[in-house]
PDB file of C-alpha atoms and ligand atoms in Angstrom:
ATOM      1  CA  MET A   1      77.146  60.514 -40.383  1.00 96.00           C
ATOM      2  CA  ILE A   2      74.411  62.659 -41.963  1.00 98.00           C
ATOM      3  CA  ILE A   3      73.146  61.449 -45.343  1.00 98.00           C
ATOM      4  CA  ALA A   4      71.023  63.897 -47.352  1.00 98.00           C
ATOM      5  CA  VAL A   5      68.868  62.449 -50.122  1.00 98.00           C
ATOM      6  CA  ASP A   6      67.056  64.877 -52.414  1.00 98.00           C
ATOM      7  CA  GLY A   7      65.129  64.395 -55.607  1.00 96.00           C
ATOM      8  CA  PRO A   8      61.836  64.942 -57.415  1.00 95.00           C
ATOM      9  CA  THR A   9      58.547  63.214 -56.766  1.00 91.00           C
ATOM     10  CA  ALA A  10      58.381  59.449 -57.415  1.00 91.00           C
ATOM     11  CA  SER A  11      62.110  59.280 -58.121  1.00 95.00           C
ATOM     12  CA  GLY A  12      62.659  56.399 -55.701  1.00 94.00           C
ATOM     13  CA  LYS A  13      64.521  58.605 -53.217  1.00 96.00           C
ATOM     14  CA  GLY A  14      62.441  57.267 -50.319  1.00 96.00           C
ATOM     15  CA  THR A  15      63.318  53.665 -51.150  1.00 96.00           C
ATOM     16  CA  ILE A  16      66.994  54.548 -51.385  1.00 98.00           C
ATOM     17  CA  ALA A  17      66.950  56.624 -48.190  1.00 98.00           C
ATOM     18  CA  ARG A  18      65.189  53.844 -46.247  1.00 98.00           C
ATOM     19  CA  GLY A  19      67.635  51.293 -47.662  1.00 98.00           C
ATOM     20  CA  LEU A  20      70.617  53.405 -46.619  1.00 98.00           C
ATOM     21  CA  ALA A  21      69.172  53.923 -43.139  1.00 98.00           C
ATOM     22  CA  ALA A  22      68.769  50.142 -42.715  1.00 98.00           C
ATOM     23  CA  HIS A  23      72.223  49.434 -44.143  1.00 98.00           C
ATOM     24  CA  TYR A  24      74.019  51.902 -41.873  1.00 98.00           C
ATOM     25  CA  GLY A  25      71.712  51.531 -38.851  1.00 98.00           C
ATOM     26  CA  LEU A  26      70.730  55.212 -38.908  1.00 98.00           C
ATOM     27  CA  PRO A  27      67.385  56.839 -38.052  1.00 98.00           C
ATOM     28  CA  TYR A  28      65.399  58.021 -41.068  1.00 98.00           C
ATOM     29  CA  LEU A  29      63.124  61.013 -41.650  1.00 98.00           C
ATOM     30  CA  ASP A  30      60.858  61.361 -44.682  1.00 97.00           C
ATOM     31  CA  THR A  31      60.547  65.166 -44.672  1.00 98.00           C
ATOM     32  CA  GLY A  32      57.935  65.105 -47.460  1.00 97.00           C
ATOM     33  CA  LEU A  33      55.597  63.525 -44.920  1.00 97.00           C
ATOM     34  CA  LEU A  34      55.737  66.719 -42.814  1.00 98.00           C
ATOM     35  CA  TYR A  35      54.637  68.822 -45.799  1.00 98.00           C
ATOM     36  CA  ARG A  36      51.985  66.232 -46.601  1.00 97.00           C
ATOM     37  CA  ALA A  37      50.661  66.495 -43.033  1.00 98.00           C
ATOM     38  CA  VAL A  38      50.459  70.284 -43.403  1.00 98.00           C
ATOM     39  CA  GLY A  39      48.588  69.929 -46.711  1.00 98.00           C
ATOM     40  CA  ARG A  40      46.199  67.396 -45.226  1.00 98.00           C
ATOM     41  CA  GLN A  41      45.582  69.533 -42.126  1.00 98.00           C
ATOM     42  CA  VAL A  42      44.739  72.545 -44.304  1.00 98.00           C
ATOM     43  CA  PHE A  43      42.265  70.345 -46.181  1.00 98.00           C
ATOM     44  CA  ILE A  44      40.711  69.101 -42.908  1.00 98.00           C
ATOM     45  CA  ASP A  45      40.425  72.710 -41.679  1.00 98.00           C
ATOM     46  CA  GLY A  46      38.747  73.741 -44.949  1.00 98.00           C
ATOM     47  CA  GLY A  47      41.575  76.202 -45.657  1.00 98.00           C
ATOM     48  CA  ASP A  48      43.212  77.297 -48.892  1.00 98.00           C
ATOM     49  CA  PRO A  49      46.679  75.757 -49.415  1.00 98.00           C
ATOM     50  CA  ASP A  50      47.687  78.699 -51.609  1.00 98.00           C
ATOM     51  CA  GLU A  51      47.009  81.198 -48.783  1.00 98.00           C
ATOM     52  CA  ALA A  52      50.070  81.660 -46.567  1.00 98.00           C
ATOM     53  CA  GLY A  53      48.004  82.127 -43.380  1.00 98.00           C
ATOM     54  CA  ASP A  54      45.894  79.001 -43.904  1.00 98.00           C
ATOM     55  CA  ALA A  55      48.982  76.985 -44.830  1.00 98.00           C
ATOM     56  CA  LEU A  56      50.876  78.164 -41.748  1.00 98.00           C
ATOM     57  CA  ALA A  57      47.924  77.191 -39.516  1.00 98.00           C
ATOM     58  CA  GLY A  58      48.262  73.670 -40.963  1.00 98.00           C
ATOM     59  CA  THR A  59      51.749  73.306 -39.454  1.00 98.00           C
ATOM     60  CA  ALA A  60      50.037  72.810 -36.075  1.00 98.00           C
ATOM     61  CA  PHE A  61      48.940  69.325 -37.216  1.00 98.00           C
ATOM     62  CA  PRO A  62      48.813  66.658 -34.476  1.00 98.00           C
ATOM     63  CA  ASP A  63      51.663  64.098 -34.613  1.00 96.00           C
ATOM     64  CA  ALA A  64      49.114  61.275 -34.971  1.00 97.00           C
ATOM     65  CA  LEU A  65      48.332  62.613 -38.450  1.00 98.00           C
ATOM     66  CA  LEU A  66      51.783  61.463 -39.612  1.00 97.00           C
ATOM     67  CA  ALA A  67      50.573  57.850 -39.425  1.00 96.00           C
ATOM     68  CA  ASP A  68      47.442  58.518 -41.500  1.00 96.00           C
ATOM     69  CA  PRO A  69      47.488  56.501 -44.755  1.00 94.00           C
ATOM     70  CA  SER A  70      45.758  59.365 -46.600  1.00 94.00           C
ATOM     71  CA  LEU A  71      49.064  61.225 -46.450  1.00 96.00           C
ATOM     72  CA  ARG A  72      50.376  58.922 -49.178  1.00 90.00           C
ATOM     73  CA  SER A  73      47.730  59.824 -51.742  1.00 87.00           C
ATOM     74  CA  GLU A  74      48.381  61.800 -54.921  1.00 86.00           C
ATOM     75  CA  GLU A  75      45.881  64.445 -53.765  1.00 91.00           C
ATOM     76  CA  THR A  76      47.780  65.022 -50.536  1.00 95.00           C
ATOM     77  CA  GLY A  77      51.057  65.115 -52.484  1.00 92.00           C
ATOM     78  CA  GLY A  78      49.639  67.943 -54.592  1.00 92.00           C
ATOM     79  CA  LEU A  79      48.477  69.837 -51.487  1.00 96.00           C
ATOM     80  CA  ALA A  80      51.918  69.336 -49.912  1.00 96.00           C
ATOM     81  CA  SER A  81      53.608  70.800 -52.964  1.00 93.00           C
ATOM     82  CA  ARG A  82      51.306  73.842 -52.779  1.00 95.00           C
ATOM     83  CA  VAL A  83      51.745  74.571 -49.055  1.00 97.00           C
ATOM     84  CA  SER A  84      55.509  74.057 -49.356  1.00 96.00           C
ATOM     85  CA  ILE A  85      56.009  77.194 -51.439  1.00 95.00           C
ATOM     86  CA  HIS A  86      55.228  79.453 -48.434  1.00 97.00           C
ATOM     87  CA  PRO A  87      58.416  80.566 -46.616  1.00 97.00           C
ATOM     88  CA  SER A  88      56.557  80.678 -43.262  1.00 98.00           C
ATOM     89  CA  VAL A  89      55.584  77.011 -43.622  1.00 98.00           C
ATOM     90  CA  ARG A  90      59.177  76.020 -44.447  1.00 97.00           C
ATOM     91  CA  GLN A  91      60.423  78.009 -41.463  1.00 98.00           C
ATOM     92  CA  ALA A  92      57.909  76.348 -39.128  1.00 98.00           C
ATOM     93  CA  LEU A  93      59.139  72.887 -40.151  1.00 98.00           C
ATOM     94  CA  TYR A  94      62.828  73.802 -40.184  1.00 98.00           C
ATOM     95  CA  GLU A  95      63.726  73.218 -36.488  1.00 96.00           C
ATOM     96  CA  ARG A  96      62.167  69.788 -36.376  1.00 96.00           C
ATOM     97  CA  GLN A  97      64.148  68.624 -39.415  1.00 98.00           C
ATOM     98  CA  ARG A  98      67.353  70.295 -38.271  1.00 98.00           C
ATOM     99  CA  LYS A  99      67.130  68.638 -34.835  1.00 97.00           C
ATOM    100  CA  PHE A 100      66.606  65.270 -36.455  1.00 98.00           C
ATOM    101  CA  ALA A 101      69.643  65.752 -38.692  1.00 98.00           C
ATOM    102  CA  GLU A 102      71.828  66.839 -35.779  1.00 97.00           C
ATOM    103  CA  GLN A 103      71.086  63.958 -33.422  1.00 97.00           C
ATOM    104  CA  PRO A 104      74.168  62.145 -32.118  1.00 97.00           C
ATOM    105  CA  GLY A 105      75.279  59.346 -34.430  1.00 95.00           C
ATOM    106  CA  GLY A 106      73.743  60.935 -37.497  1.00 97.00           C
ATOM    107  CA  ALA A 107      70.667  60.331 -39.627  1.00 98.00           C
ATOM    108  CA  VAL A 108      69.299  59.893 -43.122  1.00 98.00           C
ATOM    109  CA  LEU A 109      66.799  62.507 -44.351  1.00 98.00           C
ATOM    110  CA  ASP A 110      65.076  62.698 -47.688  1.00 98.00           C
ATOM    111  CA  GLY A 111      63.258  65.590 -49.334  1.00 97.00           C
ATOM    112  CA  ARG A 112      63.870  68.495 -51.697  1.00 96.00           C
ATOM    113  CA  ASP A 113      66.141  70.842 -49.748  1.00 97.00           C
ATOM    114  CA  ILE A 114      68.037  68.565 -47.367  1.00 98.00           C
ATOM    115  CA  ALA A 115      71.492  69.118 -48.871  1.00 97.00           C
ATOM    116  CA  THR A 116      70.836  72.771 -49.709  1.00 96.00           C
ATOM    117  CA  VAL A 117      69.029  74.100 -46.603  1.00 97.00           C
ATOM    118  CA  ILE A 118      68.371  71.590 -43.804  1.00 98.00           C
ATOM    119  CA  ALA A 119      71.793  69.907 -43.648  1.00 98.00           C
ATOM    120  CA  PRO A 120      74.225  71.735 -45.941  1.00 97.00           C
ATOM    121  CA  ASP A 121      76.920  70.212 -43.712  1.00 96.00           C
ATOM    122  CA  ALA A 122      75.817  66.631 -44.539  1.00 97.00           C
ATOM    123  CA  ASP A 123      78.635  64.114 -44.942  1.00 97.00           C
ATOM    124  CA  VAL A 124      77.013  62.610 -48.023  1.00 97.00           C
ATOM    125  CA  LYS A 125      74.682  64.341 -50.480  1.00 98.00           C
ATOM    126  CA  LEU A 126      72.741  62.289 -52.994  1.00 98.00           C
ATOM    127  CA  PHE A 127      70.388  63.539 -55.694  1.00 97.00           C
ATOM    128  CA  VAL A 128      68.113  60.749 -56.889  1.00 97.00           C
ATOM    129  CA  THR A 129      66.266  61.234 -60.139  1.00 97.00           C
ATOM    130  CA  ALA A 130      64.704  59.406 -63.089  1.00 97.00           C
ATOM    131  CA  SER A 131      62.950  60.371 -66.311  1.00 97.00           C
ATOM    132  CA  VAL A 132      59.325  61.545 -66.089  1.00 97.00           C
ATOM    133  CA  GLU A 133      58.335  58.474 -68.122  1.00 96.00           C
ATOM    134  CA  ALA A 134      60.045  56.028 -65.767  1.00 96.00           C
ATOM    135  CA  ARG A 135      58.620  57.750 -62.693  1.00 96.00           C
ATOM    136  CA  ALA A 136      55.101  57.904 -64.153  1.00 96.00           C
ATOM    137  CA  GLU A 137      55.192  54.234 -65.053  1.00 95.00           C
ATOM    138  CA  ARG A 138      56.323  53.168 -61.577  1.00 93.00           C
ATOM    139  CA  ARG A 139      53.683  55.311 -59.902  1.00 91.00           C
ATOM    140  CA  TRP A 140      51.040  53.964 -62.301  1.00 93.00           C
ATOM    141  CA  LYS A 141      51.982  50.348 -61.516  1.00 92.00           C
ATOM    142  CA  GLU A 142      51.931  51.021 -57.768  1.00 87.00           C
ATOM    143  CA  MET A 143      48.486  52.586 -58.036  1.00 87.00           C
ATOM    144  CA  ARG A 144      47.120  49.779 -60.174  1.00 91.00           C
ATOM    145  CA  GLU A 145      48.411  47.255 -57.673  1.00 90.00           C
ATOM    146  CA  SER A 146      46.471  49.036 -54.957  1.00 85.00           C
ATOM    147  CA  GLY A 147      43.353  48.952 -57.132  1.00 88.00           C
ATOM    148  CA  ILE A 148      43.355  52.570 -58.296  1.00 85.00           C
ATOM    149  CA  GLU A 149      42.605  53.049 -61.999  1.00 89.00           C
ATOM    150  CA  VAL A 150      44.296  56.100 -63.469  1.00 89.00           C
ATOM    151  CA  SER A 151      45.742  56.921 -66.864  1.00 94.00           C
ATOM    152  CA  LEU A 152      49.484  56.973 -67.361  1.00 95.00           C
ATOM    153  CA  ASP A 153      49.140  60.337 -69.105  1.00 96.00           C
ATOM    154  CA  ASP A 154      47.385  61.897 -66.119  1.00 94.00           C
ATOM    155  CA  ILE A 155      50.128  60.700 -63.797  1.00 94.00           C
ATOM    156  CA  ALA A 156      52.875  62.013 -66.100  1.00 96.00           C
ATOM    157  CA  GLN A 157      51.102  65.368 -66.261  1.00 95.00           C
ATOM    158  CA  ASP A 158      50.779  65.501 -62.482  1.00 92.00           C
ATOM    159  CA  ILE A 159      54.476  64.655 -62.059  1.00 94.00           C
ATOM    160  CA  ARG A 160      55.453  67.433 -64.495  1.00 95.00           C
ATOM    161  CA  ALA A 161      53.310  69.953 -62.612  1.00 93.00           C
ATOM    162  CA  ARG A 162      54.848  68.938 -59.268  1.00 91.00           C
ATOM    163  CA  ASP A 163      58.389  69.142 -60.710  1.00 94.00           C
ATOM    164  CA  GLU A 164      57.669  72.568 -62.112  1.00 93.00           C
ATOM    165  CA  ARG A 165      56.338  73.889 -58.801  1.00 91.00           C
ATOM    166  CA  ASP A 166      59.056  72.292 -56.643  1.00 91.00           C
ATOM    167  CA  ALA A 167      61.923  73.451 -58.876  1.00 92.00           C
ATOM    168  CA  ASN A 168      60.708  76.974 -59.581  1.00 92.00           C
ATOM    169  CA  ARG A 169      59.523  78.226 -56.202  1.00 91.00           C
ATOM    170  CA  ALA A 170      61.464  81.157 -54.759  1.00 91.00           C
ATOM    171  CA  GLU A 171      62.231  79.557 -51.410  1.00 91.00           C
ATOM    172  CA  ALA A 172      64.451  76.438 -51.233  1.00 91.00           C
ATOM    173  CA  PRO A 173      63.712  75.151 -54.750  1.00 92.00           C
ATOM    174  CA  LEU A 174      64.625  71.611 -55.707  1.00 93.00           C
ATOM    175  CA  ARG A 175      68.211  71.700 -57.003  1.00 93.00           C
ATOM    176  CA  VAL A 176      71.270  69.518 -57.177  1.00 96.00           C
ATOM    177  CA  ALA A 177      73.461  70.717 -54.288  1.00 96.00           C
ATOM    178  CA  GLU A 178      77.095  71.454 -54.867  1.00 94.00           C
ATOM    179  CA  GLY A 179      79.075  68.287 -54.346  1.00 93.00           C
ATOM    180  CA  ALA A 180      76.003  66.051 -54.608  1.00 97.00           C
ATOM    181  CA  PHE A 181      76.283  62.655 -56.260  1.00 97.00           C
ATOM    182  CA  VAL A 182      73.530  62.222 -58.870  1.00 97.00           C
ATOM    183  CA  ILE A 183      71.873  58.825 -59.271  1.00 97.00           C
ATOM    184  CA  ASP A 184      69.610  58.581 -62.325  1.00 97.00           C
ATOM    185  CA  ASN A 185      67.810  55.300 -61.782  1.00 96.00           C
ATOM    186  CA  SER A 186      65.592  55.361 -64.917  1.00 96.00           C
ATOM    187  CA  ALA A 187      67.145  52.121 -66.132  1.00 95.00           C
ATOM    188  CA  MET A 188      68.020  50.565 -62.757  1.00 96.00           C
ATOM    189  CA  THR A 189      66.256  48.085 -60.517  1.00 94.00           C
ATOM    190  CA  ARG A 190      65.703  49.051 -56.865  1.00 93.00           C
ATOM    191  CA  GLU A 191      68.615  46.817 -55.875  1.00 96.00           C
ATOM    192  CA  GLN A 192      70.929  48.435 -58.415  1.00 97.00           C
ATOM    193  CA  ALA A 193      69.914  51.924 -57.298  1.00 97.00           C
ATOM    194  CA  LEU A 194      70.549  51.098 -53.633  1.00 98.00           C
ATOM    195  CA  ALA A 195      73.907  49.534 -54.513  1.00 98.00           C
ATOM    196  CA  ALA A 196      74.861  52.718 -56.406  1.00 97.00           C
ATOM    197  CA  ALA A 197      73.850  54.795 -53.382  1.00 98.00           C
ATOM    198  CA  ILE A 198      75.892  52.654 -50.965  1.00 98.00           C
ATOM    199  CA  GLU A 199      78.848  52.940 -53.295  1.00 97.00           C
ATOM    200  CA  ALA A 200      78.467  56.735 -53.334  1.00 97.00           C
ATOM    201  CA  VAL A 201      78.349  56.818 -49.522  1.00 97.00           C
ATOM    202  CA  GLU A 202      81.471  54.664 -49.305  1.00 97.00           C
ATOM    203  CA  ALA A 203      83.272  56.894 -51.817  1.00 95.00           C
ATOM    204  CA  ALA A 204      82.292  60.007 -49.841  1.00 92.00           C
ATOM    205  CA  ARG A 205      83.525  58.417 -46.609  1.00 89.00           C
ATOM    206  CA  ARG A 206      86.885  57.637 -48.197  1.00 89.00           C
ATOM    207  CA  GLY A 207      86.977  61.331 -49.124  1.00 80.00           C
TER     208      GLY A 207
HETATM  209  O1   DC B 301      58.615  63.801 -51.246  1.00 75.55           O
HETATM  210  P1   DC B 301      57.125  64.014 -51.287  1.00 75.55           P
HETATM  211  O2   DC B 301      56.539  63.739 -52.650  1.00 75.55           O
HETATM  212  O3   DC B 301      56.406  63.269 -50.204  1.00 75.55           O
HETATM  213  O4   DC B 301      56.908  65.584 -50.985  1.00 75.55           O
HETATM  214  C1   DC B 301      55.652  66.195 -51.087  1.00 75.55           C
HETATM  215  C2   DC B 301      55.831  67.701 -51.335  1.00 75.55           C
HETATM  216  O5   DC B 301      56.393  68.325 -50.186  1.00 75.55           O
HETATM  217  C3   DC B 301      56.759  68.049 -52.478  1.00 75.55           C
HETATM  218  O6   DC B 301      56.057  68.154 -53.718  1.00 75.55           O
HETATM  219  C4   DC B 301      57.379  69.368 -52.069  1.00 75.55           C
HETATM  220  C5   DC B 301      57.311  69.336 -50.564  1.00 75.55           C
HETATM  221  N1   DC B 301      58.606  69.086 -49.919  1.00 75.55           N
HETATM  222  C6   DC B 301      59.457  70.166 -49.772  1.00 75.55           C
HETATM  223  O7   DC B 301      59.135  71.259 -50.240  1.00 75.55           O
HETATM  224  N2   DC B 301      60.629  70.016 -49.104  1.00 75.55           N
HETATM  225  C7   DC B 301      61.000  68.832 -48.616  1.00 75.55           C
HETATM  226  N3   DC B 301      62.163  68.720 -47.951  1.00 75.55           N
HETATM  227  C8   DC B 301      60.159  67.702 -48.786  1.00 75.55           C
HETATM  228  C9   DC B 301      58.963  67.865 -49.464  1.00 75.55           C
END
């Protein structure tokens, strides 16, 4: 069974995708991490993430970079969003994601274009979202807990900018795929959101 989980930044799609992978005993791929590694590699190389050539060179990142905690930062998220607009970068990462999705037994993948481009044949397509306010507040709390002081307004602004870029790029923009089940978790706890996702998977399996 292939489960595709798409959604905007800080929507909780990663938590849901990881929860589904554990529940169904499936391997999980966070595809955003690949774009983050490209963004980080471009930064390390001193390149320009808005230049297609520099961004493409970043796709040659070493696998060890995927375990680097700096990939989780807001800065790297912004770089990832910028390198991800280049079609050549998306193409370079395509095979790796496709292979993961096609492995025997199935997989759970999360990202922006899983149900639309990487695995349009997925058995279950989920689109996880939440209001900008709810997402900003969660991100703000997470950052405060890890000792980072930032204003809620700055985070909300950053989230809006990322949404805008991810949804309006020409290649593989963030969209709700046809047949996708939308989970808006603005007013849900993590447990409720995961339960809603499991229910959606079960409904899809019943056909
Ligand atoms: O999910 P994330 O915040 O880690 O993703 C970081 C950026 O990577 C996101 O802003 C856009 C890009 N991305 C993408 O274009 N396609 C994907 N499948 C996953 C992420």
